[in-house]
Amino acid sequence: MAEKKKKMFTSKESAPARRPVILKSDRDTSKEQSKDKPEKEKQPTIILKTREQSTPKEDRPVSPKTLKSPTADDGPHPCKIAQNENKEKKNSESKPPPPLKFMSEPVKLLDENLEFNPAALEFLHDSSTNYLVIGIIGTQGVGKSMILNLIAQNKHEKNLCNQILNSHEIPAEPNLEGNNTNLENQLEALNFAGVPEPKENQTENYFKFKIQDIDQIERGVHCTKGIDMYVTNDRVILLDCQALWSPSLIEETNANPITARSANVVTVDCLQIASYLMAICHVLIAVQDWFTDYNFIRYIQAAEMLKPSLSASNTVSSQEGSESTGGGESNPHLLLFHNRCQLEDFTPESVKIMQDLYRKAFQRSNLQLHSGMYLYSDTNKNGLNVDSVNKGYNVDVCGTPINLFLLPEITSDFDNREIYWGHPPFEQLAKRLRWMILGVNRHQITNVPNLSEKGWFHYCNKAWEIIRKCTFFMEYERFLP
């Protein structure tokens, strides 16, 4: 046994020693892979470096952020071209605007269908802020157009009363039915080479707004439909609106048989127009031809009550440019105008009664009744000597004045000095009327300061859209009889 053990140990010792096999773990492979990755990631950078070295410095691609500012030696650059274009735009903006187009006749601000008309924009200036907007309301035939014609005149006319008296006449048309005319006379009439141009009627040149002729007065037809606008050379914007409660408007707008609702529709349309004028005018003239119509006073109060609030953020576009001041809405100056007054209307007692009535009727109104458009001056407030026209009126006799003005009726014997008229001449009163209205305070119509004429026009467009869509007028129509 001992020998066998020795043989076994000897055999083991005599065999060659085997090397141990060490198996690689997953951890080692991950480490090797991580070592190989940066070597592979370095290859793209090596390629870029060789590429940059191979290309010249001037031809290398450069990102927009690292662009150099162009110098004078460089060629035309897009940035430089853009700067030149901006300079040209600034130079074009600094150039004076084109000359204004002066109006020869009024244009429609609201047409016959009460739709806004943008055609009057070309007569308004983009940089002018010193303008005055005057609107007028009244029933049919009270003389609205004639009053605006007196305000629109720039020259003193000596024959003013004659022109007003002749303004209702229909211009004579040439008689084309001639039985004794022969062919030669007709051919001579067609030769226009030596014939002077026919002169227009003086009343058409003098009066800008159309006045009712005798035919329209006899048939009871209205003359103005919608709102007519005329801009004078003194930048006074005059707005002549259609007559209130005119039966001819009801017949014109309704082809079907007239019902109670058709009259209510016209009433609401006129209320919207009155509220619209309150929103866009500096001065609103309320005309009557007798003292006084309580329905007309209630109509003005209803139009003021139904007028929606018009803020600058909703009405004026940001292009017109101005930041809102955040103030409340402004209200126009209300001038209570009496046309065709008689002798007894000019007495101090009558003037006092009129002023007391209107003062009580509008005591809760926001319309401005103390704006300086008085028949006589208030010595406590106005130190100017403006009583040269109406010398018989003063504060002691007639009380504190309000915006009230009287204009007499013109008759054929107006120039007869032997008749006691009880009032100054018509020409002096018309001159004082224009002087008072043009000298009124021109407050801000909106809460946007320094609104230009074109900005005012865009405001008018937005304001009319808001008034037409306002539900107040629809609810008011439901309560009408």
CSV table of C-alpha atoms in Angstrom, one decimal:
chain,number,residue,atom,x,y,z
A,1,MET,CA,0.0,0.0,0.0
A,2,ALA,CA,2.8,2.3,0.8
A,3,GLU,CA,4.2,1.7,-2.7
A,4,LYS,CA,1.0,2.5,-4.4
A,5,LYS,CA,0.7,5.8,-2.6
A,6,LYS,CA,4.2,6.7,-3.6
A,7,LYS,CA,3.4,5.8,-7.2
A,8,MET,CA,0.4,8.1,-7.1
A,9,PHE,CA,2.3,11.1,-5.7
A,10,THR,CA,5.1,10.6,-8.1
A,11,SER,CA,2.7,10.5,-11.0
A,12,LYS,CA,1.1,13.7,-9.9
A,13,GLU,CA,4.4,15.5,-9.4
A,14,SER,CA,5.7,14.3,-12.8
A,15,ALA,CA,2.6,15.7,-14.7
A,16,PRO,CA,3.0,19.3,-16.1
A,17,ALA,CA,1.3,22.1,-14.1
A,18,ARG,CA,-1.8,23.5,-15.7
A,19,ARG,CA,-2.4,27.2,-15.8
A,20,PRO,CA,-5.6,28.4,-14.1
A,21,VAL,CA,-8.4,29.6,-16.4
A,22,ILE,CA,-9.8,32.9,-15.2
A,23,LEU,CA,-13.3,33.7,-16.6
A,24,LYS,CA,-14.1,37.3,-17.4
A,25,SER,CA,-17.0,38.8,-15.6
A,26,ASP,CA,-19.6,41.2,-17.1
A,27,ARG,CA,-18.3,44.0,-15.0
A,28,ASP,CA,-15.0,43.8,-16.8
A,29,THR,CA,-16.6,43.9,-20.3
A,30,SER,CA,-18.6,47.0,-19.3
A,31,LYS,CA,-15.5,48.7,-18.3
A,32,GLU,CA,-13.7,47.8,-21.5
A,33,GLN,CA,-16.7,49.1,-23.5
A,34,SER,CA,-16.7,52.3,-21.6
A,35,LYS,CA,-13.0,52.7,-22.4
A,36,ASP,CA,-13.7,52.1,-26.0
A,37,LYS,CA,-16.6,54.6,-26.3
A,38,PRO,CA,-14.7,57.8,-25.7
A,39,GLU,CA,-12.2,56.7,-28.4
A,40,LYS,CA,-15.1,56.3,-30.8
A,41,GLU,CA,-16.6,59.7,-29.8
A,42,LYS,CA,-13.4,61.4,-30.4
A,43,GLN,CA,-13.4,60.4,-34.1
A,44,PRO,CA,-16.0,63.0,-35.2
A,45,THR,CA,-14.0,65.8,-33.6
A,46,ILE,CA,-10.8,64.6,-35.3
A,47,ILE,CA,-12.6,64.7,-38.6
A,48,LEU,CA,-13.9,68.2,-38.0
A,49,LYS,CA,-10.4,69.4,-37.1
A,50,THR,CA,-8.9,68.0,-40.2
A,51,ARG,CA,-11.7,69.6,-42.2
A,52,GLU,CA,-11.1,73.0,-40.7
A,53,GLN,CA,-7.4,72.7,-41.2
A,54,SER,CA,-7.9,71.7,-44.8
A,55,THR,CA,-10.2,74.7,-45.6
A,56,PRO,CA,-8.9,78.3,-45.6
A,57,LYS,CA,-10.0,80.6,-42.8
A,58,GLU,CA,-12.1,82.9,-45.0
A,59,ASP,CA,-14.3,80.0,-46.3
A,60,ARG,CA,-15.1,78.4,-43.0
A,61,PRO,CA,-18.8,78.4,-42.1
A,62,VAL,CA,-19.7,80.8,-39.3
A,63,SER,CA,-22.8,80.8,-37.2
A,64,PRO,CA,-25.1,83.9,-37.3
A,65,LYS,CA,-24.4,84.7,-33.7
A,66,THR,CA,-20.6,85.1,-34.3
A,67,LEU,CA,-21.0,87.3,-37.4
A,68,LYS,CA,-18.8,90.4,-37.4
A,69,SER,CA,-20.2,93.8,-37.7
A,70,PRO,CA,-19.9,95.0,-41.3
A,71,THR,CA,-17.3,97.5,-42.1
A,72,ALA,CA,-17.0,100.1,-44.8
A,73,ASP,CA,-14.6,97.8,-46.7
A,74,ASP,CA,-17.1,95.0,-46.9
A,75,GLY,CA,-19.6,94.6,-49.7
A,76,PRO,CA,-23.4,95.1,-49.5
A,77,HIS,CA,-24.7,93.2,-46.5
A,78,PRO,CA,-28.4,92.3,-45.7
A,79,CYS,CA,-28.2,94.1,-42.4
A,80,LYS,CA,-26.9,97.2,-44.1
A,81,ILE,CA,-29.6,97.0,-46.7
A,82,ALA,CA,-32.3,96.8,-44.0
A,83,GLN,CA,-30.8,99.8,-42.3
A,84,ASN,CA,-31.0,101.8,-45.5
A,85,GLU,CA,-34.6,100.8,-46.0
A,86,ASN,CA,-35.4,101.9,-42.4
A,87,LYS,CA,-33.8,105.2,-43.1
A,88,GLU,CA,-35.8,105.7,-46.3
A,89,LYS,CA,-39.0,104.9,-44.4
A,90,LYS,CA,-38.1,107.5,-41.8
A,91,ASN,CA,-37.4,110.1,-44.5
A,92,SER,CA,-40.7,109.3,-46.2
A,93,GLU,CA,-42.5,109.8,-42.9
A,94,SER,CA,-40.8,113.0,-42.2
A,95,LYS,CA,-42.0,114.4,-45.6
A,96,PRO,CA,-45.0,116.7,-45.3
A,97,PRO,CA,-48.4,115.0,-46.0
A,98,PRO,CA,-50.2,115.6,-49.3
A,99,PRO,CA,-52.4,118.7,-49.4
A,100,LEU,CA,-55.9,118.4,-48.0
A,101,LYS,CA,-59.0,118.0,-50.3
A,102,PHE,CA,-61.5,120.7,-49.6
A,103,MET,CA,-65.1,119.9,-49.7
A,104,SER,CA,-67.4,121.6,-52.3
A,105,GLU,CA,-70.5,119.9,-51.0
A,106,PRO,CA,-71.4,117.6,-48.0
A,107,VAL,CA,-70.9,113.9,-48.0
A,108,LYS,CA,-72.7,111.2,-46.2
A,109,LEU,CA,-71.5,110.0,-42.8
A,110,LEU,CA,-74.5,107.7,-42.5
A,111,ASP,CA,-76.2,106.9,-45.8
A,112,GLU,CA,-80.0,106.5,-46.4
A,113,ASN,CA,-79.9,103.0,-44.9
A,114,LEU,CA,-78.0,104.3,-41.8
A,115,GLU,CA,-74.8,102.5,-42.9
A,116,PHE,CA,-71.5,104.1,-42.1
A,117,ASN,CA,-69.8,105.6,-45.2
A,118,PRO,CA,-66.0,105.6,-45.2
A,119,ALA,CA,-65.7,107.9,-48.3
A,120,ALA,CA,-65.2,111.0,-46.2
A,121,LEU,CA,-61.9,109.8,-44.8
A,122,GLU,CA,-59.9,111.5,-47.6
A,123,PHE,CA,-61.1,115.0,-46.5
A,124,LEU,CA,-59.7,114.5,-43.0
A,125,HIS,CA,-56.1,115.2,-41.8
A,126,ASP,CA,-54.0,112.6,-39.9
A,127,SER,CA,-52.1,115.1,-37.8
A,128,SER,CA,-54.7,117.8,-37.2
A,129,THR,CA,-56.0,117.8,-33.6
A,130,ASN,CA,-57.5,121.3,-33.5
A,131,TYR,CA,-60.9,120.6,-34.9
A,132,LEU,CA,-64.5,121.3,-33.8
A,133,VAL,CA,-67.4,118.9,-34.3
A,134,ILE,CA,-70.9,120.4,-34.3
A,135,GLY,CA,-74.1,118.3,-34.6
A,136,ILE,CA,-77.7,119.4,-34.8
A,137,ILE,CA,-81.0,117.7,-34.1
A,138,GLY,CA,-84.6,118.8,-34.5
A,139,THR,CA,-88.0,118.0,-36.0
A,140,GLN,CA,-88.9,118.5,-39.7
A,141,GLY,CA,-88.8,122.0,-41.1
A,142,VAL,CA,-87.3,123.8,-38.1
A,143,GLY,CA,-84.3,125.1,-40.1
A,144,LYS,CA,-81.4,122.7,-39.1
A,145,SER,CA,-79.7,123.0,-42.5
A,146,MET,CA,-80.0,126.8,-42.6
A,147,ILE,CA,-78.4,127.1,-39.1
A,148,LEU,CA,-75.4,125.0,-40.2
A,149,ASN,CA,-75.1,127.1,-43.3
A,150,LEU,CA,-74.8,130.2,-41.1
A,151,ILE,CA,-72.0,128.6,-39.1
A,152,ALA,CA,-70.2,127.3,-42.2
A,153,GLN,CA,-69.9,130.8,-43.8
A,154,ASN,CA,-66.4,132.4,-43.7
A,155,LYS,CA,-67.3,135.7,-45.2
A,156,HIS,CA,-69.9,138.3,-44.1
A,157,GLU,CA,-72.7,138.6,-46.6
A,158,LYS,CA,-74.7,141.7,-46.8
A,159,ASN,CA,-77.6,140.1,-48.6
A,160,LEU,CA,-77.9,137.2,-46.2
A,161,CYS,CA,-81.6,137.7,-45.5
A,162,ASN,CA,-82.5,137.9,-49.2
A,163,GLN,CA,-80.6,134.7,-49.9
A,164,ILE,CA,-82.4,132.9,-47.1
A,165,LEU,CA,-85.8,134.1,-48.4
A,166,ASN,CA,-84.9,132.9,-51.9
A,167,SER,CA,-83.5,129.6,-50.8
A,168,HIS,CA,-86.9,127.9,-50.9
A,169,GLU,CA,-87.5,128.7,-54.5
A,170,ILE,CA,-87.1,125.9,-57.0
A,171,PRO,CA,-84.5,126.9,-59.7
A,172,ALA,CA,-86.0,127.5,-63.0
A,173,GLU,CA,-85.2,124.8,-65.6
A,174,PRO,CA,-84.7,125.8,-69.2
A,175,ASN,CA,-87.8,125.2,-71.4
A,176,LEU,CA,-86.9,122.6,-74.0
A,177,GLU,CA,-90.3,122.6,-75.7
A,178,GLY,CA,-90.0,125.2,-78.4
A,179,ASN,CA,-92.3,125.1,-81.4
A,180,ASN,CA,-90.7,128.0,-83.3
A,181,THR,CA,-87.1,126.7,-83.2
A,182,ASN,CA,-85.7,125.5,-86.4
A,183,LEU,CA,-82.7,123.3,-87.2
A,184,GLU,CA,-80.2,126.2,-87.6
A,185,ASN,CA,-81.0,127.5,-84.1
A,186,GLN,CA,-80.5,124.0,-82.7
A,187,LEU,CA,-77.1,123.6,-84.4
A,188,GLU,CA,-76.0,127.0,-83.1
A,189,ALA,CA,-77.0,125.9,-79.6
A,190,LEU,CA,-74.8,122.9,-79.9
A,191,ASN,CA,-71.7,125.0,-80.6
A,192,PHE,CA,-70.1,125.3,-77.2
A,193,ALA,CA,-66.8,126.8,-78.3
A,194,GLY,CA,-67.7,130.4,-77.8
A,195,VAL,CA,-70.4,130.0,-75.2
A,196,PRO,CA,-69.4,130.8,-71.7
A,197,GLU,CA,-70.0,128.3,-69.0
A,198,PRO,CA,-73.3,128.8,-67.1
A,199,LYS,CA,-73.0,130.3,-63.7
A,200,GLU,CA,-74.2,128.3,-60.8
A,201,ASN,CA,-77.0,129.6,-58.6
A,202,GLN,CA,-75.7,131.9,-55.8
A,203,THR,CA,-77.7,130.1,-53.2
A,204,GLU,CA,-76.1,126.8,-54.1
A,205,ASN,CA,-72.6,128.4,-53.8
A,206,TYR,CA,-73.4,130.2,-50.6
A,207,PHE,CA,-75.3,127.4,-48.8
A,208,LYS,CA,-73.5,124.2,-48.4
A,209,PHE,CA,-76.3,122.2,-47.0
A,210,LYS,CA,-79.5,121.6,-49.0
A,211,ILE,CA,-82.5,123.5,-47.7
A,212,GLN,CA,-86.1,122.5,-48.3
A,213,ASP,CA,-87.7,123.9,-51.4
A,214,ILE,CA,-91.3,125.0,-51.6
A,215,ASP,CA,-92.3,121.7,-53.2
A,216,GLN,CA,-90.9,119.7,-50.3
A,217,ILE,CA,-92.6,122.0,-47.8
A,218,GLU,CA,-96.0,121.7,-49.5
A,219,ARG,CA,-95.8,117.9,-49.7
A,220,GLY,CA,-94.4,117.5,-46.2
A,221,VAL,CA,-91.3,115.6,-47.4
A,222,HIS,CA,-88.0,115.5,-45.5
A,223,CYS,CA,-84.9,116.9,-47.1
A,224,THR,CA,-82.0,115.1,-45.2
A,225,LYS,CA,-81.7,111.4,-44.8
A,226,GLY,CA,-79.1,109.9,-42.5
A,227,ILE,CA,-76.2,112.3,-41.5
A,228,ASP,CA,-74.5,114.7,-43.9
A,229,MET,CA,-71.0,115.9,-43.1
A,230,TYR,CA,-69.2,119.0,-44.2
A,231,VAL,CA,-65.7,120.1,-43.2
A,232,THR,CA,-64.9,123.9,-43.5
A,233,ASN,CA,-61.6,125.4,-44.2
A,234,ASP,CA,-61.4,126.3,-40.5
A,235,ARG,CA,-61.5,122.6,-39.7
A,236,VAL,CA,-65.0,122.7,-38.3
A,237,ILE,CA,-66.9,119.5,-38.9
A,238,LEU,CA,-70.6,120.1,-39.3
A,239,LEU,CA,-73.1,117.2,-39.0
A,240,ASP,CA,-76.7,117.6,-40.3
A,241,CYS,CA,-79.0,114.7,-39.3
A,242,GLN,CA,-82.4,113.6,-40.5
A,243,ALA,CA,-85.6,115.0,-39.0
A,244,LEU,CA,-87.1,113.4,-35.9
A,245,TRP,CA,-90.5,111.7,-36.0
A,246,SER,CA,-91.0,112.6,-39.7
A,247,PRO,CA,-94.0,110.8,-41.2
A,248,SER,CA,-92.3,110.8,-44.6
A,249,LEU,CA,-89.5,108.7,-43.1
A,250,ILE,CA,-92.1,106.1,-42.0
A,251,GLU,CA,-93.6,106.0,-45.5
A,252,GLU,CA,-90.2,105.7,-47.1
A,253,THR,CA,-88.8,102.9,-45.0
A,254,ASN,CA,-91.9,100.8,-45.0
A,255,ALA,CA,-93.4,99.6,-48.3
A,256,ASN,CA,-96.1,97.6,-46.4
A,257,PRO,CA,-99.1,99.2,-44.8
A,258,ILE,CA,-98.0,101.4,-41.9
A,259,THR,CA,-98.4,99.9,-38.5
A,260,ALA,CA,-97.6,101.0,-34.9
A,261,ARG,CA,-94.3,99.1,-35.0
A,262,SER,CA,-93.1,100.9,-38.1
A,263,ALA,CA,-93.5,104.2,-36.3
A,264,ASN,CA,-91.6,102.8,-33.3
A,265,VAL,CA,-88.8,101.6,-35.6
A,266,VAL,CA,-88.3,105.1,-36.9
A,267,THR,CA,-88.4,106.5,-33.4
A,268,VAL,CA,-85.7,104.1,-32.2
A,269,ASP,CA,-83.6,105.0,-35.3
A,270,CYS,CA,-83.8,108.7,-34.5
A,271,LEU,CA,-82.9,107.9,-30.9
A,272,GLN,CA,-79.8,106.1,-32.0
A,273,ILE,CA,-78.8,109.0,-34.2
A,274,ALA,CA,-79.2,111.5,-31.3
A,275,SER,CA,-77.2,109.3,-29.0
A,276,TYR,CA,-74.6,108.9,-31.7
A,277,LEU,CA,-74.3,112.7,-32.1
A,278,MET,CA,-73.9,113.0,-28.3
A,279,ALA,CA,-71.0,110.6,-28.4
A,280,ILE,CA,-69.0,112.1,-31.3
A,281,CYS,CA,-69.7,115.9,-31.1
A,282,HIS,CA,-68.2,118.8,-29.1
A,283,VAL,CA,-71.4,120.9,-29.5
A,284,LEU,CA,-75.0,119.5,-30.0
A,285,ILE,CA,-77.6,122.1,-31.2
A,286,ALA,CA,-81.2,121.3,-30.3
A,287,VAL,CA,-83.5,123.3,-32.6
A,288,GLN,CA,-87.1,124.3,-32.1
A,289,ASP,CA,-89.3,126.8,-33.9
A,290,TRP,CA,-91.6,127.5,-30.9
A,291,PHE,CA,-91.5,127.4,-27.1
A,292,THR,CA,-91.6,124.6,-26.1
A,293,ASP,CA,-92.2,121.0,-27.1
A,294,TYR,CA,-92.1,118.7,-24.0
A,295,ASN,CA,-91.8,115.6,-26.1
A,296,PHE,CA,-88.7,117.1,-27.6
A,297,ILE,CA,-87.2,117.6,-24.2
A,298,ARG,CA,-88.1,114.1,-23.2
A,299,TYR,CA,-86.5,112.8,-26.4
A,300,ILE,CA,-83.2,114.4,-25.6
A,301,GLN,CA,-83.3,112.9,-22.1
A,302,ALA,CA,-84.1,109.5,-23.5
A,303,ALA,CA,-81.3,109.7,-26.0
A,304,GLU,CA,-78.8,110.6,-23.2
A,305,MET,CA,-80.2,107.8,-21.0
A,306,LEU,CA,-79.8,105.1,-23.7
A,307,LYS,CA,-76.4,106.2,-24.9
A,308,PRO,CA,-74.0,103.3,-24.1
A,309,SER,CA,-70.6,103.8,-22.6
A,310,LEU,CA,-67.9,104.1,-25.2
A,311,SER,CA,-64.4,103.4,-23.9
A,312,ALA,CA,-61.2,104.1,-25.8
A,313,SER,CA,-60.1,100.5,-25.6
A,314,ASN,CA,-63.2,99.4,-27.6
A,315,THR,CA,-63.5,102.2,-30.1
A,316,VAL,CA,-60.1,103.6,-30.9
A,317,SER,CA,-57.6,101.4,-32.7
A,318,SER,CA,-54.1,101.1,-31.3
A,319,GLN,CA,-52.7,102.5,-34.6
A,320,GLU,CA,-54.0,106.0,-33.8
A,321,GLY,CA,-51.8,105.8,-31.0
A,322,SER,CA,-52.3,107.0,-27.6
A,323,GLU,CA,-52.6,105.6,-24.2
A,324,SER,CA,-55.9,106.1,-22.4
A,325,THR,CA,-56.0,108.4,-19.5
A,326,GLY,CA,-58.7,106.4,-17.7
A,327,GLY,CA,-61.0,109.3,-17.3
A,328,GLY,CA,-64.8,109.3,-17.6
A,329,GLU,CA,-66.7,109.9,-20.8
A,330,SER,CA,-67.1,113.5,-21.9
A,331,ASN,CA,-70.5,115.0,-22.7
A,332,PRO,CA,-71.2,117.6,-25.4
A,333,HIS,CA,-72.1,121.2,-25.0
A,334,LEU,CA,-75.9,121.5,-25.5
A,335,LEU,CA,-77.1,124.6,-27.2
A,336,LEU,CA,-80.9,125.2,-26.9
A,337,PHE,CA,-81.8,127.0,-30.1
A,338,HIS,CA,-85.1,128.7,-30.9
A,339,ASN,CA,-85.6,129.6,-34.6
A,340,ARG,CA,-88.2,131.9,-36.2
A,341,CYS,CA,-88.8,133.8,-32.9
A,342,GLN,CA,-91.4,136.5,-32.7
A,343,LEU,CA,-91.4,139.9,-31.0
A,344,GLU,CA,-92.8,138.5,-27.6
A,345,ASP,CA,-90.0,135.9,-27.5
A,346,PHE,CA,-87.3,138.5,-27.2
A,347,THR,CA,-88.7,140.2,-24.1
A,348,PRO,CA,-86.6,139.7,-20.9
A,349,GLU,CA,-89.5,138.1,-19.1
A,350,SER,CA,-89.8,135.4,-21.8
A,351,VAL,CA,-86.1,134.8,-21.8
A,352,LYS,CA,-86.1,134.3,-18.0
A,353,ILE,CA,-89.0,131.8,-18.3
A,354,MET,CA,-87.2,129.8,-21.0
A,355,GLN,CA,-84.0,129.6,-19.0
A,356,ASP,CA,-85.8,128.6,-15.8
A,357,LEU,CA,-87.7,125.8,-17.6
A,358,TYR,CA,-84.6,124.4,-19.3
A,359,ARG,CA,-82.6,124.7,-16.1
A,360,LYS,CA,-85.1,122.5,-14.3
A,361,ALA,CA,-85.6,120.1,-17.1
A,362,PHE,CA,-81.8,119.4,-17.4
A,363,GLN,CA,-80.8,119.7,-13.8
A,364,ARG,CA,-80.0,116.0,-13.6
A,365,SER,CA,-78.4,115.8,-17.0
A,366,ASN,CA,-74.7,115.5,-17.7
A,367,LEU,CA,-75.0,117.7,-20.8
A,368,GLN,CA,-73.1,120.9,-20.4
A,369,LEU,CA,-75.5,123.9,-20.3
A,370,HIS,CA,-73.0,126.5,-19.0
A,371,SER,CA,-70.5,126.8,-21.8
A,372,GLY,CA,-70.5,130.5,-22.6
A,373,MET,CA,-73.0,130.3,-25.5
A,374,TYR,CA,-75.3,133.0,-24.0
A,375,LEU,CA,-77.5,135.7,-25.3
A,376,TYR,CA,-75.8,138.0,-22.8
A,377,SER,CA,-72.7,137.8,-20.6
A,378,ASP,CA,-72.6,136.8,-17.0
A,379,THR,CA,-70.5,139.6,-15.4
A,380,ASN,CA,-69.7,137.4,-12.5
A,381,LYS,CA,-67.9,134.9,-14.7
A,382,ASN,CA,-67.2,136.5,-18.0
A,383,GLY,CA,-65.4,139.8,-17.9
A,384,LEU,CA,-65.6,140.4,-21.6
A,385,ASN,CA,-67.7,143.2,-23.1
A,386,VAL,CA,-70.0,141.1,-25.3
A,387,ASP,CA,-73.3,142.8,-24.6
A,388,SER,CA,-73.1,145.1,-27.6
A,389,VAL,CA,-75.7,143.0,-29.5
A,390,ASN,CA,-78.3,142.3,-26.7
A,391,LYS,CA,-78.1,145.3,-24.5
A,392,GLY,CA,-81.5,144.8,-22.8
A,393,TYR,CA,-80.6,141.5,-21.1
A,394,ASN,CA,-78.6,141.2,-17.9
A,395,VAL,CA,-78.3,138.9,-14.9
A,396,ASP,CA,-80.7,140.9,-12.7
A,397,VAL,CA,-83.5,140.8,-15.2
A,398,CYS,CA,-83.1,137.4,-16.9
A,399,GLY,CA,-81.2,135.5,-14.2
A,400,THR,CA,-78.1,133.4,-14.7
A,401,PRO,CA,-77.6,132.6,-18.4
A,402,ILE,CA,-77.5,129.2,-19.9
A,403,ASN,CA,-76.8,127.9,-23.4
A,404,LEU,CA,-79.8,129.5,-25.1
A,405,PHE,CA,-80.0,131.4,-28.3
A,406,LEU,CA,-82.9,133.1,-30.2
A,407,LEU,CA,-83.0,133.8,-33.9
A,408,PRO,CA,-85.8,135.8,-35.4
A,409,GLU,CA,-88.0,135.0,-38.3
A,410,ILE,CA,-87.1,136.7,-41.6
A,411,THR,CA,-90.0,138.5,-43.4
A,412,SER,CA,-90.0,140.3,-46.7
A,413,ASP,CA,-89.9,143.7,-44.9
A,414,PHE,CA,-86.9,142.9,-42.7
A,415,ASP,CA,-85.1,146.0,-43.9
A,416,ASN,CA,-87.9,148.4,-42.9
A,417,ARG,CA,-86.4,150.5,-40.1
A,418,GLU,CA,-89.7,152.1,-39.2
A,419,ILE,CA,-91.0,148.9,-37.7
A,420,TYR,CA,-90.0,148.0,-34.1
A,421,TRP,CA,-88.7,144.5,-34.2
A,422,GLY,CA,-87.6,144.1,-30.6
A,423,HIS,CA,-84.3,142.4,-31.5
A,424,PRO,CA,-81.0,143.2,-33.2
A,425,PRO,CA,-80.7,142.8,-36.9
A,426,PHE,CA,-80.5,139.2,-38.2
A,427,GLU,CA,-77.0,139.6,-39.5
A,428,GLN,CA,-75.6,140.7,-36.1
A,429,LEU,CA,-77.3,137.8,-34.4
A,430,ALA,CA,-76.0,135.3,-37.0
A,431,LYS,CA,-72.5,136.7,-36.5
A,432,ARG,CA,-72.7,136.4,-32.7
A,433,LEU,CA,-74.0,132.8,-33.1
A,434,ARG,CA,-71.0,131.8,-35.1
A,435,TRP,CA,-68.6,133.6,-32.8
A,436,MET,CA,-70.0,131.9,-29.7
A,437,ILE,CA,-70.0,128.4,-31.2
A,438,LEU,CA,-66.5,128.6,-32.7
A,439,GLY,CA,-65.1,129.9,-29.4
A,440,VAL,CA,-66.5,127.1,-27.2
A,441,ASN,CA,-64.1,124.9,-25.2
A,442,ARG,CA,-63.0,121.9,-27.3
A,443,HIS,CA,-62.9,119.1,-24.8
A,444,GLN,CA,-61.7,115.6,-25.4
A,445,ILE,CA,-64.4,113.5,-27.1
A,446,THR,CA,-62.8,110.3,-25.8
A,447,ASN,CA,-60.3,109.5,-23.1
A,448,VAL,CA,-57.6,109.3,-25.7
A,449,PRO,CA,-55.7,112.6,-25.8
A,450,ASN,CA,-54.7,114.4,-29.0
A,451,LEU,CA,-57.0,112.4,-31.2
A,452,SER,CA,-56.5,113.4,-34.8
A,453,GLU,CA,-59.3,113.9,-37.4
A,454,LYS,CA,-58.8,110.5,-38.9
A,455,GLY,CA,-58.7,109.0,-35.4
A,456,TRP,CA,-62.0,110.7,-34.7
A,457,PHE,CA,-63.4,109.2,-37.9
A,458,HIS,CA,-62.4,105.7,-36.9
A,459,TYR,CA,-63.9,106.3,-33.5
A,460,CYS,CA,-67.2,107.3,-35.2
A,461,ASN,CA,-67.2,104.0,-37.1
A,462,LYS,CA,-66.7,101.9,-34.0
A,463,ALA,CA,-69.2,104.0,-32.0
A,464,TRP,CA,-71.9,103.5,-34.6
A,465,GLU,CA,-71.4,99.8,-34.5
A,466,ILE,CA,-71.7,99.7,-30.8
A,467,ILE,CA,-74.9,101.9,-30.8
A,468,ARG,CA,-76.6,99.8,-33.5
A,469,LYS,CA,-75.9,96.6,-31.5
A,470,CYS,CA,-76.8,98.0,-28.1
A,471,THR,CA,-79.7,96.2,-26.5
A,472,PHE,CA,-80.9,99.3,-24.6
A,473,PHE,CA,-82.7,100.6,-27.7
A,474,MET,CA,-84.4,97.2,-28.4
A,475,GLU,CA,-85.7,97.1,-24.8
A,476,TYR,CA,-86.9,100.7,-25.1
A,477,GLU,CA,-88.8,99.8,-28.3
A,478,ARG,CA,-90.7,97.1,-26.4
A,479,PHE,CA,-92.2,99.7,-24.0
A,480,LEU,CA,-93.3,102.1,-26.8
A,481,PRO,CA,-97.1,102.1,-27.4
